[in-house]
Coordinates of C-alpha atoms in Angstrom, one line a residue:
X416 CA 10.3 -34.0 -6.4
X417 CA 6.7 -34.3 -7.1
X418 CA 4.4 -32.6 -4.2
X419 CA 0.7 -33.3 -4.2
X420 CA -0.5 -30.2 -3.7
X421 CA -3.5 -31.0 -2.4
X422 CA -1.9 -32.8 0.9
X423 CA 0.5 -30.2 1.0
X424 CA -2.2 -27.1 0.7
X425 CA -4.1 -29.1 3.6
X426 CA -1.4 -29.2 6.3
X427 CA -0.9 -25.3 5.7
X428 CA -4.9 -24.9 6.0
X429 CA -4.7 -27.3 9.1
X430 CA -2.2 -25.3 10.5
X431 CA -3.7 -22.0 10.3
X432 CA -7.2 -23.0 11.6
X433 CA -5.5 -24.4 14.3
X434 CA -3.1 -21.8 15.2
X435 CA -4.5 -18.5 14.1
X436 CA -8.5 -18.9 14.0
X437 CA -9.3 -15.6 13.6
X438 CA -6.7 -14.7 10.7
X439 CA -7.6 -15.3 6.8
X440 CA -7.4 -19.0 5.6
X441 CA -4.1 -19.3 3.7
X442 CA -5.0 -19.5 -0.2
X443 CA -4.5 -22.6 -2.6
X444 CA -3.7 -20.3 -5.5
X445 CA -1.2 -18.9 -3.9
X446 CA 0.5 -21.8 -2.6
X447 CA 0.8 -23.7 -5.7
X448 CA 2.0 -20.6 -7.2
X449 CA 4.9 -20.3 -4.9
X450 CA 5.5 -23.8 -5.3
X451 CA 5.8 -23.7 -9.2
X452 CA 7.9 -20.2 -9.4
X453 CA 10.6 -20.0 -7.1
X454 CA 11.1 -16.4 -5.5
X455 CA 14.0 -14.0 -7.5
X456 CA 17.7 -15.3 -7.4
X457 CA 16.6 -18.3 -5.9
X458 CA 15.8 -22.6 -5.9
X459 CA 12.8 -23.8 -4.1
X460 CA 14.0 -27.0 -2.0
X461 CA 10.4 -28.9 -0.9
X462 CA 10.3 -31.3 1.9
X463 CA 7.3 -33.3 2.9
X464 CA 7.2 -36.1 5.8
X465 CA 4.2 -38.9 5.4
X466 CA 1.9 -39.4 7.4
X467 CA 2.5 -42.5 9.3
X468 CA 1.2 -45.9 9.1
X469 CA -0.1 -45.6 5.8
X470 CA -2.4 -42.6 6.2
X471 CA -3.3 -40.2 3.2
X472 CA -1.5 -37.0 2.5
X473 CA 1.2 -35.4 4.6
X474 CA 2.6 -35.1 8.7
X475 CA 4.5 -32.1 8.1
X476 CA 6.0 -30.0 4.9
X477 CA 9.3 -27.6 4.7
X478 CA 10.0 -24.8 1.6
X479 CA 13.6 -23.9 2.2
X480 CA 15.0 -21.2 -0.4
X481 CA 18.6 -21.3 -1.2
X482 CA 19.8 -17.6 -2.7
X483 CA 22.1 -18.0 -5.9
X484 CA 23.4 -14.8 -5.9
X485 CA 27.2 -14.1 -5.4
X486 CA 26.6 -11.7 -2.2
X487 CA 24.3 -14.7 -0.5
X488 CA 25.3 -17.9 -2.0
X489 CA 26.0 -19.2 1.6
X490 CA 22.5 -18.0 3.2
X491 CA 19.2 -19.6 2.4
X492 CA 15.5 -18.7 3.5
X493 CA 13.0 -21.2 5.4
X494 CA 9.7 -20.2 4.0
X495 CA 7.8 -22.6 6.0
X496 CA 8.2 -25.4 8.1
X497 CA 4.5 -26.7 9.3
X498 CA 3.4 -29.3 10.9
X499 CA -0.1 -30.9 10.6
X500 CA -1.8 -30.5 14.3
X501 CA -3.1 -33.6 14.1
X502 CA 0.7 -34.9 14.0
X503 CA 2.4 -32.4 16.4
X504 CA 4.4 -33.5 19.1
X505 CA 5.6 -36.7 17.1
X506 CA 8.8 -35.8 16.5
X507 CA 8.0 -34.5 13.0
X508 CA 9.3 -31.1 13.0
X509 CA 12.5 -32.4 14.1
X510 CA 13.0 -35.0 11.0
X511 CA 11.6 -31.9 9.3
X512 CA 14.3 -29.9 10.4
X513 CA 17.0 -32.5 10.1
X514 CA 16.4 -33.0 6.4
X515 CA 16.6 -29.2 5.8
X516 CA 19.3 -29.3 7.5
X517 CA 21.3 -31.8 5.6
X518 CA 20.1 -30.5 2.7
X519 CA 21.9 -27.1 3.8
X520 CA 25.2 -28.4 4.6
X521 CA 25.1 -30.3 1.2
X522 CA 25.1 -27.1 -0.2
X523 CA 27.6 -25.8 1.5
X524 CA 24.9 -23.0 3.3
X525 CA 26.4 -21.2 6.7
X526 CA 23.2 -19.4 7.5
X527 CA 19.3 -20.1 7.0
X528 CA 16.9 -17.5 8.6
X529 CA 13.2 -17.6 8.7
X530 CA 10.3 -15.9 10.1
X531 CA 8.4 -17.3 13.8
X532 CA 6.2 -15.5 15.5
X533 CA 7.7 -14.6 18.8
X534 CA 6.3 -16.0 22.6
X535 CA 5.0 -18.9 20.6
X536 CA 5.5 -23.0 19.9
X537 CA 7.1 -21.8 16.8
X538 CA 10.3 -19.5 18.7
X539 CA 10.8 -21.9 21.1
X540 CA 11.3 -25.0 18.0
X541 CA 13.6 -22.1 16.9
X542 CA 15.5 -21.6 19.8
X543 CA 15.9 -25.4 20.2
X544 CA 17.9 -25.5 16.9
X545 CA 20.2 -22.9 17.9
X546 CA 18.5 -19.9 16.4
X547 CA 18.2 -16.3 17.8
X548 CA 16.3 -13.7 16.9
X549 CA 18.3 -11.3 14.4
X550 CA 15.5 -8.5 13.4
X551 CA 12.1 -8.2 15.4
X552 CA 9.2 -6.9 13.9
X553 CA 5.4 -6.8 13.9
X554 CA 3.1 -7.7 11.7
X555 CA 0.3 -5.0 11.0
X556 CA -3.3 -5.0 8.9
X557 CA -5.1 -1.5 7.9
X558 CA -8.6 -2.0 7.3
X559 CA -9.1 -0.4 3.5
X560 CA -12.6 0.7 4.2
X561 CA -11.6 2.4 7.1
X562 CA -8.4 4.1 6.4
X563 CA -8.6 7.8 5.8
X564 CA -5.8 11.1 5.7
X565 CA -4.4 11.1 8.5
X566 CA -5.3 15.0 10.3
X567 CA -2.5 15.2 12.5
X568 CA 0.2 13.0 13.0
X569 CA 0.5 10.3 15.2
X570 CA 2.6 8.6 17.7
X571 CA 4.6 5.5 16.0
X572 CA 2.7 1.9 16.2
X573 CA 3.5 -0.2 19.0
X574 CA 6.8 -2.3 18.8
X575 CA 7.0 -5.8 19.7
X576 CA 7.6 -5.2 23.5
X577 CA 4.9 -3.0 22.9
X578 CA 2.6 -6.6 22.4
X579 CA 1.0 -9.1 24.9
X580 CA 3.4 -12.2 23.7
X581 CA 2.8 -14.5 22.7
X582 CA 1.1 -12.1 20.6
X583 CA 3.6 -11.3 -18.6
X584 CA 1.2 -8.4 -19.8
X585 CA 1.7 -5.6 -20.5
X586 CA 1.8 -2.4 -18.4
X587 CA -1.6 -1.0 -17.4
X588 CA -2.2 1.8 -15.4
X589 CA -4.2 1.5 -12.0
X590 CA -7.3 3.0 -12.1
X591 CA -7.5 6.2 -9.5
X592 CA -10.9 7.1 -7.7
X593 CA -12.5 10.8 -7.8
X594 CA -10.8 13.2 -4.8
X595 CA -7.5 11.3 -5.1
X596 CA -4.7 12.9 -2.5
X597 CA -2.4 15.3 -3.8
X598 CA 1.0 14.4 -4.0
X599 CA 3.8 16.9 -2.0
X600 CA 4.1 20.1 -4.1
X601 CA 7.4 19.6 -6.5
X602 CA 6.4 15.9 -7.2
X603 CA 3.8 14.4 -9.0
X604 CA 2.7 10.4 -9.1
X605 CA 2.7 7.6 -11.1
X606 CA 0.7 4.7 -11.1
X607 CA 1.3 1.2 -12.7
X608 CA 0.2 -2.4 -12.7
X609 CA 2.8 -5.4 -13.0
X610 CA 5.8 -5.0 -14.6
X611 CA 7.3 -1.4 -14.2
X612 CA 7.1 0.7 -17.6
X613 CA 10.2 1.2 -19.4
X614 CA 10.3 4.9 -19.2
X615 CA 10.3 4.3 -15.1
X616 CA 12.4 1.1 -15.2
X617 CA 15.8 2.8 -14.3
X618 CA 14.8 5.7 -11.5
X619 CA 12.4 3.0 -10.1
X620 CA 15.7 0.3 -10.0
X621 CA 17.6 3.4 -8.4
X622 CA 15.0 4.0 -5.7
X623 CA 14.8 0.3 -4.7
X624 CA 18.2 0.6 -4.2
X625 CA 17.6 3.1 -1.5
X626 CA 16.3 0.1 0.8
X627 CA 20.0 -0.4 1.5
X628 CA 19.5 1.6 4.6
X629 CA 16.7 -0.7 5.8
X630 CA 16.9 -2.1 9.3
X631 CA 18.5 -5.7 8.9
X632 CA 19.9 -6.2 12.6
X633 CA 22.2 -9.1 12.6
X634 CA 21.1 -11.0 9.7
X635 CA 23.5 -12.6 7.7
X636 CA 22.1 -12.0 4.1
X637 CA 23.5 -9.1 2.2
X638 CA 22.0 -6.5 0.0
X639 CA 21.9 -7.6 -3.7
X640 CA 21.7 -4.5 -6.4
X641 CA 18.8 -3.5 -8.0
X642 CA 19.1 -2.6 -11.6
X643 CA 16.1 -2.4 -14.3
X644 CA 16.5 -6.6 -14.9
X645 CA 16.1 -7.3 -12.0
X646 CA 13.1 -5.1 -11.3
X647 CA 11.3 -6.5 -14.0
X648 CA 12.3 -10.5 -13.0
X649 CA 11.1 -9.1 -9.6
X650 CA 7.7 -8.2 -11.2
X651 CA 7.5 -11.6 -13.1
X652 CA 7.7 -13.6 -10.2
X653 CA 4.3 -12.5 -8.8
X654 CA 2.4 -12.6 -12.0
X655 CA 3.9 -15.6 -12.5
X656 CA 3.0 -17.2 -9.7
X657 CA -0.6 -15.9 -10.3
X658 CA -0.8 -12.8 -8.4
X659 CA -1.6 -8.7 -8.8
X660 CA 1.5 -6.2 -8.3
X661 CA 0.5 -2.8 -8.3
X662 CA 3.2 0.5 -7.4
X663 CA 2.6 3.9 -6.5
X664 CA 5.8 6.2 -7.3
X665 CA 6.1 9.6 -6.1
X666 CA 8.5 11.4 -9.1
X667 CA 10.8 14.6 -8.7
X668 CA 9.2 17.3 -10.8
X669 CA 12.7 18.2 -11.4
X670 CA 14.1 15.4 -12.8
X671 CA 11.9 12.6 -13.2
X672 CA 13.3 10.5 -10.2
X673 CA 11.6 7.9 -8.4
X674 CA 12.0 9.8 -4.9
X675 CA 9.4 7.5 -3.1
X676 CA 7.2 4.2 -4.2
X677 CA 4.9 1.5 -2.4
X678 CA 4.1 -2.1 -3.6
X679 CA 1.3 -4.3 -3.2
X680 CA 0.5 -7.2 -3.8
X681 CA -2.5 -9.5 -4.5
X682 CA -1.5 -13.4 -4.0
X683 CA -5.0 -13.9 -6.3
X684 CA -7.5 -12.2 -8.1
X685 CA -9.9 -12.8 -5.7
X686 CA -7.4 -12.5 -2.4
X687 CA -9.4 -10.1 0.5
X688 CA -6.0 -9.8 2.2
X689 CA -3.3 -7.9 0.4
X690 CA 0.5 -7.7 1.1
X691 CA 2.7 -4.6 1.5
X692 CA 5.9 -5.1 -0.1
X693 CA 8.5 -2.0 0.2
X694 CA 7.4 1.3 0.9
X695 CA 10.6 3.1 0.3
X696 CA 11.6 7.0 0.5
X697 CA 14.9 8.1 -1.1
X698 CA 16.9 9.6 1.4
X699 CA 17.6 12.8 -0.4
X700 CA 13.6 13.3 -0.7
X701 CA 12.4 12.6 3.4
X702 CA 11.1 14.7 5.6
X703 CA 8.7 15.6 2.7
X704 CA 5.5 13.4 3.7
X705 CA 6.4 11.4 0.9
X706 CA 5.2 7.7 2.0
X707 CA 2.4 8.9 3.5
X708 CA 1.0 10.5 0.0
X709 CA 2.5 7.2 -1.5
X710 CA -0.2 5.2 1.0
X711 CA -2.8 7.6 0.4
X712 CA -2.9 7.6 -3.4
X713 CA -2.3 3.3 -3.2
X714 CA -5.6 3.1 -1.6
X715 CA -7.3 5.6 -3.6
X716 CA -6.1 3.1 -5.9
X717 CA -7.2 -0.1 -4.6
X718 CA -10.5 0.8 -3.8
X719 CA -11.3 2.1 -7.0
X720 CA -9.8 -1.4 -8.7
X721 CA -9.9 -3.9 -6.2
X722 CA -13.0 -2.9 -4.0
X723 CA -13.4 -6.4 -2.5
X724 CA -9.6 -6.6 -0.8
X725 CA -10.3 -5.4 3.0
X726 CA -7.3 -5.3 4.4
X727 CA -3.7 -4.6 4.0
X728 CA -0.9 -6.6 5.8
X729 CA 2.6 -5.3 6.4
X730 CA 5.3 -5.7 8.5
X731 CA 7.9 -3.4 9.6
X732 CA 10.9 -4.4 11.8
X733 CA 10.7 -2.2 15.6
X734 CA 13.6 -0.1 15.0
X735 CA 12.3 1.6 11.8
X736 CA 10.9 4.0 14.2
X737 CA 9.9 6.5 10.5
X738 CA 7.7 4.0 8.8
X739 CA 6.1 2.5 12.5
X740 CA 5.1 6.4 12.6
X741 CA 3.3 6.3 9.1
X742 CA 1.7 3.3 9.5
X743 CA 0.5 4.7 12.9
X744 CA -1.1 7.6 11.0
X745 CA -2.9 5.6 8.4
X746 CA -4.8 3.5 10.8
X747 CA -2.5 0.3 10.8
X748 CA -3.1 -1.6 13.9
X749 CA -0.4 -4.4 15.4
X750 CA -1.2 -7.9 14.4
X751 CA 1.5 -9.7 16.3
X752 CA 5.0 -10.0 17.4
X753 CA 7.3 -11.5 15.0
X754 CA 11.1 -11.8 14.2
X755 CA 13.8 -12.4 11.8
X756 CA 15.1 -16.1 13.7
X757 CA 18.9 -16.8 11.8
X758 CA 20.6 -20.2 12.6
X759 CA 24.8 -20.3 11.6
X760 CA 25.5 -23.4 10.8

Protein backbone atom coordinates (compact mmCIF):
# COMPACT_ATOMS: atom_id res chain seq x y z
CA UNK A 1 0.00 0.00 0.00
CA UNK A 2 1.11 3.42 -0.55
CA UNK A 3 1.77 5.41 2.93
CA UNK A 4 2.32 9.19 2.92
CA UNK A 5 4.91 9.45 4.88
CA UNK A 6 4.51 12.72 5.78
CA UNK A 7 0.90 12.02 7.61
CA UNK A 8 2.27 9.01 8.95
CA UNK A 9 5.78 10.65 10.43
CA UNK A 10 3.22 13.30 11.92
CA UNK A 11 1.03 11.04 14.15
CA UNK A 12 4.38 9.39 15.48
CA UNK A 13 5.71 13.10 16.18
CA UNK A 14 2.19 13.93 17.63
CA UNK A 15 2.33 11.09 19.73
CA UNK A 16 5.56 11.61 21.33
CA UNK A 17 5.17 15.30 22.15
CA UNK A 18 2.17 14.34 23.65
CA UNK A 19 3.18 11.44 25.60
CA UNK A 20 6.84 11.68 26.37
CA UNK A 21 7.71 15.64 26.34
CA UNK A 22 10.83 15.47 27.66
CA UNK A 23 12.27 12.46 25.51
CA UNK A 24 13.93 13.03 21.90
CA UNK A 25 11.49 13.78 19.02
CA UNK A 26 11.18 10.57 16.97
CA UNK A 27 13.21 11.14 13.58
CA UNK A 28 11.78 11.26 9.92
CA UNK A 29 14.85 9.52 8.55
CA UNK A 30 14.50 6.97 10.47
CA UNK A 31 10.92 6.31 10.05
CA UNK A 32 10.86 6.18 6.44
CA UNK A 33 13.79 4.07 6.64
CA UNK A 34 12.04 1.36 8.53
CA UNK A 35 9.21 1.79 6.36
CA UNK A 36 11.12 1.12 3.02
CA UNK A 37 13.43 -1.93 4.48
CA UNK A 38 11.68 -4.32 6.43
CA UNK A 39 13.66 -5.64 9.62
CA UNK A 40 15.77 -9.28 8.88
CA UNK A 41 13.55 -12.49 8.13
CA UNK A 42 10.71 -10.37 8.00
CA UNK A 43 7.46 -8.44 5.85
CA UNK A 44 6.43 -5.05 6.98
CA UNK A 45 2.46 -5.09 7.13
CA UNK A 46 1.35 -0.97 7.34
CA UNK A 47 -1.95 0.08 8.56
CA UNK A 48 -3.15 3.53 8.60
CA UNK A 49 -6.86 4.77 9.63
CA UNK A 50 -8.07 8.39 8.09
CA UNK A 51 -8.80 10.90 9.74
CA UNK A 52 -12.50 11.39 9.78
CA UNK A 53 -14.76 13.52 7.98
CA UNK A 54 -12.49 14.40 5.28
CA UNK A 55 -9.55 15.77 7.36
CA UNK A 56 -5.83 15.64 5.97
CA UNK A 57 -3.42 12.94 6.96
CA UNK A 58 -3.96 10.13 9.41
CA UNK A 59 -6.17 9.18 12.96
CA UNK A 60 -3.94 6.45 13.88
CA UNK A 61 -1.09 4.10 12.05
CA UNK A 62 0.03 0.25 12.85
CA UNK A 63 3.60 -1.50 11.61
CA UNK A 64 2.99 -5.20 12.30
CA UNK A 65 6.09 -7.53 11.35
CA UNK A 66 5.36 -11.05 10.41
CA UNK A 67 8.76 -13.31 10.85
CA UNK A 68 9.32 -15.75 7.79
CA UNK A 69 11.58 -17.94 9.39
CA UNK A 70 10.76 -21.67 9.85
CA UNK A 71 11.30 -21.49 13.91
CA UNK A 72 8.72 -18.30 14.00
CA UNK A 73 6.56 -18.43 10.99
CA UNK A 74 3.44 -18.42 13.45
CA UNK A 75 4.74 -15.20 15.64
CA UNK A 76 4.79 -11.68 14.28
CA UNK A 77 6.07 -8.32 15.99
CA UNK A 78 3.74 -5.07 16.45
CA UNK A 79 6.26 -2.31 15.94
CA UNK A 80 3.88 0.37 16.67
CA UNK A 81 0.46 0.93 16.97
CA UNK A 82 -0.17 4.96 17.62
CA UNK A 83 -2.74 6.95 17.67
CA UNK A 84 -2.91 10.71 16.86
CA UNK A 85 -3.90 12.63 20.33
CA UNK A 86 -5.92 14.68 18.72
CA UNK A 87 -8.04 11.43 17.71
CA UNK A 88 -7.72 9.27 20.92
CA UNK A 89 -10.53 7.98 22.58
CA UNK A 90 -12.54 7.58 19.25
CA UNK A 91 -12.39 4.21 18.92
CA UNK A 92 -9.42 4.22 16.62
CA UNK A 93 -6.97 2.05 18.29
CA UNK A 94 -9.58 -0.55 18.35
CA UNK A 95 -10.27 -0.64 14.43
CA UNK A 96 -6.48 -0.30 14.49
CA UNK A 97 -6.19 -3.37 16.32
CA UNK A 98 -8.95 -5.17 14.60
CA UNK A 99 -7.37 -4.87 11.19
CA UNK A 100 -4.02 -6.16 12.55
CA UNK A 101 -5.68 -8.55 13.82
CA UNK A 102 -7.44 -9.91 10.81
CA UNK A 103 -4.54 -9.50 9.04
CA UNK A 104 -2.86 -12.03 11.60
CA UNK A 105 -5.31 -14.74 11.42
CA UNK A 106 -5.14 -14.44 7.53
CA UNK A 107 -1.78 -15.47 7.95
CA UNK A 108 -2.33 -18.07 9.94
CA UNK A 109 -0.13 -16.09 13.03
CA UNK A 110 -0.82 -17.74 16.82
CA UNK A 111 1.22 -15.05 18.56
CA UNK A 112 2.03 -11.26 18.08
CA UNK A 113 4.11 -9.52 20.87
CA UNK A 114 5.02 -5.97 21.18
CA UNK A 115 6.53 -3.45 23.37
CA UNK A 116 4.10 -0.95 25.99
CA UNK A 117 5.37 0.82 28.47
CA UNK A 118 4.02 -0.57 31.68
CA UNK A 119 1.47 1.58 34.34
CA UNK A 120 0.42 3.40 31.25
CA UNK A 121 -2.74 4.01 28.54
CA UNK A 122 -0.61 1.83 26.34
CA UNK A 123 -0.61 -1.66 28.94
CA UNK A 124 -3.95 -1.22 29.75
CA UNK A 125 -5.07 -1.08 25.48
CA UNK A 126 -2.84 -4.22 25.88
CA UNK A 127 -4.41 -5.93 28.53
CA UNK A 128 -7.89 -5.21 26.98
CA UNK A 129 -6.87 -7.35 23.94
CA UNK A 130 -5.89 -10.17 25.93
CA UNK A 131 -2.17 -9.57 26.28
CA UNK A 132 0.10 -10.22 29.38
CA UNK A 133 3.23 -9.17 30.01
CA UNK A 134 5.85 -12.04 28.88
CA UNK A 135 9.45 -10.22 29.65
CA UNK A 136 9.63 -6.89 31.70
CA UNK A 137 12.32 -4.60 31.23
CA UNK A 138 13.59 -0.99 31.48
CA UNK A 139 14.58 1.16 29.28
CA UNK A 140 18.00 3.00 30.20
CA UNK A 141 20.08 6.30 28.64
CA UNK A 142 23.94 6.85 29.65
CA UNK A 143 24.86 10.34 29.06
CA UNK A 144 28.17 10.01 26.66
CA UNK A 145 29.73 13.04 28.00
CA UNK A 146 29.38 11.91 31.28
CA UNK A 147 30.26 8.32 31.40
CA UNK A 148 33.63 7.43 32.77
CA UNK A 149 35.52 3.81 34.12
CA UNK A 150 33.69 2.70 36.41
CA UNK A 151 36.28 2.68 40.02
CA UNK A 152 34.50 0.13 41.86
CA UNK A 153 31.67 -1.75 41.03
CA UNK A 154 28.37 -1.07 41.51
CA UNK A 155 25.06 -2.29 42.65
CA UNK A 156 22.79 -3.59 39.55
CA UNK A 157 20.33 -0.69 38.09
CA UNK A 158 17.01 -0.58 39.35
CA UNK A 159 14.42 -3.21 37.89
CA UNK A 160 11.04 -2.24 36.91
CA UNK A 161 9.41 -2.64 40.42
CA UNK A 162 12.34 -0.70 41.21
CA UNK A 163 10.31 2.44 39.10
CA UNK A 164 7.52 4.90 40.07
CA UNK A 165 4.84 3.42 37.41
CA UNK A 166 3.67 4.52 35.43
CA UNK A 167 7.11 5.19 34.87
CA UNK A 168 26.59 -1.21 1.33
CA UNK A 169 30.20 0.16 1.91
CA UNK A 170 32.73 -1.28 2.71
CA UNK A 171 34.21 -2.05 6.07
CA UNK A 172 35.89 0.95 7.88
CA UNK A 173 37.35 0.94 11.02
CA UNK A 174 35.99 3.23 13.94
CA UNK A 175 38.19 5.72 14.80
CA UNK A 176 39.59 5.33 18.64
CA UNK A 177 40.45 8.46 20.83
CA UNK A 178 43.94 8.95 22.72
CA UNK A 179 43.89 6.94 26.41
CA UNK A 180 41.54 4.24 25.02
CA UNK A 181 40.76 1.46 27.88
CA UNK A 182 42.70 -1.61 27.89
CA UNK A 183 41.05 -4.57 27.02
CA UNK A 184 41.30 -7.83 29.79
CA UNK A 185 44.83 -9.20 29.60
CA UNK A 186 44.70 -12.43 27.05
CA UNK A 187 42.25 -10.48 24.71
CA UNK A 188 42.66 -7.78 22.53
CA UNK A 189 39.79 -5.58 20.50
CA UNK A 190 38.54 -5.00 17.38
CA UNK A 191 36.75 -2.26 16.00
CA UNK A 192 34.56 -2.03 12.83
CA UNK A 193 31.95 0.09 11.12
CA UNK A 194 28.82 -1.57 9.14
CA UNK A 195 29.06 -4.74 7.79
CA UNK A 196 31.40 -7.16 9.85
CA UNK A 197 34.82 -7.86 7.96
CA UNK A 198 35.25 -11.12 6.54
CA UNK A 199 38.13 -12.26 8.53
CA UNK A 200 35.56 -11.68 11.77
CA UNK A 201 32.43 -12.77 10.03
CA UNK A 202 32.37 -16.49 11.37
CA UNK A 203 33.64 -16.00 15.36
CA UNK A 204 31.43 -12.80 15.36
CA UNK A 205 28.17 -15.19 13.87
CA UNK A 206 29.39 -17.79 16.65
CA UNK A 207 29.25 -15.18 19.47
CA UNK A 208 25.83 -13.84 18.42
CA UNK A 209 24.81 -17.07 18.85
CA UNK A 210 25.69 -16.98 22.50
CA UNK A 211 22.55 -14.71 23.03
CA UNK A 212 20.70 -17.99 23.17
CA UNK A 213 20.86 -17.74 26.89
CA UNK A 214 19.24 -14.31 26.89
CA UNK A 215 16.30 -13.77 29.18
CA UNK A 216 13.10 -14.33 26.92
CA UNK A 217 10.43 -15.17 29.84
CA UNK A 218 7.34 -16.53 28.22
CA UNK A 219 7.60 -15.21 24.80
CA UNK A 220 6.60 -17.30 22.14
CA UNK A 221 9.31 -16.52 19.42
CA UNK A 222 12.20 -18.79 19.13
CA UNK A 223 15.86 -18.36 18.69
CA UNK A 224 16.81 -18.24 14.97
CA UNK A 225 20.70 -19.23 14.18
CA UNK A 226 23.19 -16.91 13.44
CA UNK A 227 25.61 -17.77 10.82
CA UNK A 228 28.06 -15.25 8.75
CA UNK A 229 24.77 -14.51 6.12
CA UNK A 230 22.87 -13.70 8.34
CA UNK A 231 25.21 -11.29 10.16
CA UNK A 232 25.92 -9.52 7.25
CA UNK A 233 21.92 -9.20 6.01
CA UNK A 234 21.72 -8.12 9.75
CA UNK A 235 24.17 -5.33 9.03
CA UNK A 236 22.47 -4.34 5.68
CA UNK A 237 19.27 -3.68 7.12
CA UNK A 238 20.50 -0.56 9.17
CA UNK A 239 22.58 0.92 6.43
CA UNK A 240 19.89 0.28 4.41
CA UNK A 241 17.47 1.86 6.03
CA UNK A 242 19.95 4.92 6.43
CA UNK A 243 21.57 4.39 9.68
CA UNK A 244 25.34 3.94 11.40
CA UNK A 245 26.20 0.31 12.94
CA UNK A 246 29.32 0.27 14.66
CA UNK A 247 30.80 -3.06 16.96
CA UNK A 248 33.26 -3.44 19.44
CA UNK A 249 34.62 -7.14 19.72
CA UNK A 250 36.68 -8.35 22.47
CA UNK A 251 38.92 -11.38 20.68
CA UNK A 252 40.70 -14.47 22.48
CA UNK A 253 44.37 -13.90 22.12
CA UNK A 254 44.44 -17.55 21.83
CA UNK A 255 42.42 -18.30 19.12
CA UNK A 256 40.93 -15.35 17.51
CA UNK A 257 37.33 -15.83 18.94
CA UNK A 258 34.81 -13.26 19.31
CA UNK A 259 34.53 -13.84 23.20
CA UNK A 260 32.45 -10.60 23.80
CA UNK A 261 30.95 -7.66 21.33
CA UNK A 262 28.60 -4.48 21.71
CA UNK A 263 26.44 -2.83 18.88
CA UNK A 264 25.33 0.43 18.27
CA UNK A 265 23.42 2.01 16.32
CA UNK A 266 22.82 5.42 14.76
CA UNK A 267 19.12 5.64 13.16
CA UNK A 268 20.83 8.90 11.15
CA UNK A 269 23.83 10.60 10.57
CA UNK A 270 22.86 13.38 12.51
CA UNK A 271 20.81 11.22 15.36
CA UNK A 272 21.87 12.68 19.14
CA UNK A 273 20.21 9.53 20.61
CA UNK A 274 21.92 6.20 19.86
CA UNK A 275 20.63 2.62 20.31
CA UNK A 276 22.30 -0.30 22.03
CA UNK A 277 21.72 -3.36 20.30
CA UNK A 278 23.41 -6.73 21.93
CA UNK A 279 26.07 -6.55 24.28
CA UNK A 280 26.87 -10.12 24.47
CA UNK A 281 29.65 -12.22 26.57
CA UNK A 282 30.42 -15.74 25.46
CA UNK A 283 29.82 -17.90 28.31
CA UNK A 284 33.09 -19.65 28.27
CA UNK A 285 34.87 -16.00 28.52
CA UNK A 286 32.55 -14.20 31.79
CA UNK A 287 33.55 -13.32 34.80
CA UNK A 288 36.43 -11.59 32.93
CA UNK A 289 35.09 -7.85 32.92
CA UNK A 290 34.54 -8.40 29.38
CA UNK A 291 31.40 -6.14 28.52
CA UNK A 292 32.47 -3.60 30.67
CA UNK A 293 35.93 -3.07 28.49
CA UNK A 294 33.51 -3.72 25.42
CA UNK A 295 31.39 -0.33 26.77
CA UNK A 296 34.41 1.34 27.62
CA UNK A 297 36.36 1.09 24.32
CA UNK A 298 32.58 1.71 22.32
CA UNK A 299 32.55 5.13 23.79
CA UNK A 300 36.04 5.82 23.44
CA UNK A 301 34.79 5.18 20.13
CA UNK A 302 31.92 7.25 19.70
CA UNK A 303 33.27 10.27 21.06
CA UNK A 304 36.10 10.33 18.93
CA UNK A 305 33.66 9.67 15.64
CA UNK A 306 30.39 10.76 16.57
CA UNK A 307 31.00 13.66 19.18
CA UNK A 308 27.58 15.14 18.67
CA UNK A 309 25.48 11.81 19.83
CA UNK A 310 24.70 12.47 23.78
CA UNK A 311 23.22 9.70 24.84
CA UNK A 312 22.99 6.06 24.62
CA UNK A 313 19.59 4.09 25.05
CA UNK A 314 19.32 0.45 25.92
CA UNK A 315 17.19 -1.83 27.44
CA UNK A 316 17.72 -4.78 29.39
CA UNK A 317 14.93 -7.16 30.54
CA UNK A 318 14.87 -7.18 35.00
CA UNK A 319 16.08 -10.63 35.29
CA UNK A 320 19.40 -10.17 33.50
CA UNK A 321 20.56 -9.25 36.88
CA UNK A 322 24.81 -9.44 35.04
CA UNK A 323 24.27 -6.76 32.44
CA UNK A 324 21.60 -4.44 34.94
CA UNK A 325 25.08 -4.60 37.00
CA UNK A 326 27.28 -3.20 34.14
CA UNK A 327 25.05 -0.76 33.02
CA UNK A 328 24.91 0.25 36.74
CA UNK A 329 28.72 0.84 36.63
CA UNK A 330 28.82 2.81 33.50
CA UNK A 331 26.47 5.47 34.66
CA UNK A 332 23.19 4.22 32.92
CA UNK A 333 20.27 5.59 34.59
CA UNK A 334 16.44 3.94 34.35
CA UNK A 335 14.37 5.60 31.81
CA UNK A 336 11.19 3.75 32.37
CA UNK A 337 9.32 0.58 32.94
CA UNK A 338 8.59 -1.42 30.00
CA UNK A 339 7.66 -5.03 28.92
CA UNK A 340 7.57 -7.66 26.41
CA UNK A 341 3.26 -7.73 26.07
CA UNK A 342 2.48 -11.29 23.92
CA UNK A 343 -1.24 -11.89 22.76
CA UNK A 344 -2.03 -15.97 21.52
CA UNK A 345 -4.36 -15.84 19.30
Amino acid sequence: MDIDLDAWFAVLAAARAHDRPGAPAPERAAEAGRLRVPSLHSRAVPVTLPAPDGAPGYAGVALLRLHDTEENAANAFLDTLTVHPAHRGRGVGRALWDAVRARLAAEGRSSVSTLVERGGAGERFAVGRGAECALPMVEYVQEVAAASAPTAPAASAPAASDLAAPAPAAPAPVASAPAVPAPPAGYRFAAWSGVVPDAHAAAHARAHDAMQDAPVGDLDEQHDPWDPERIRAAARVVLDRGGVLLTVAALAEADGAVAAYTELVLPTPASVRAVQYDTVVVPAHRGRGLGRAVKLRMLECLRAQWPDVREIMTTVADENARMRAVNAALGYRAEQALGLYQVRL
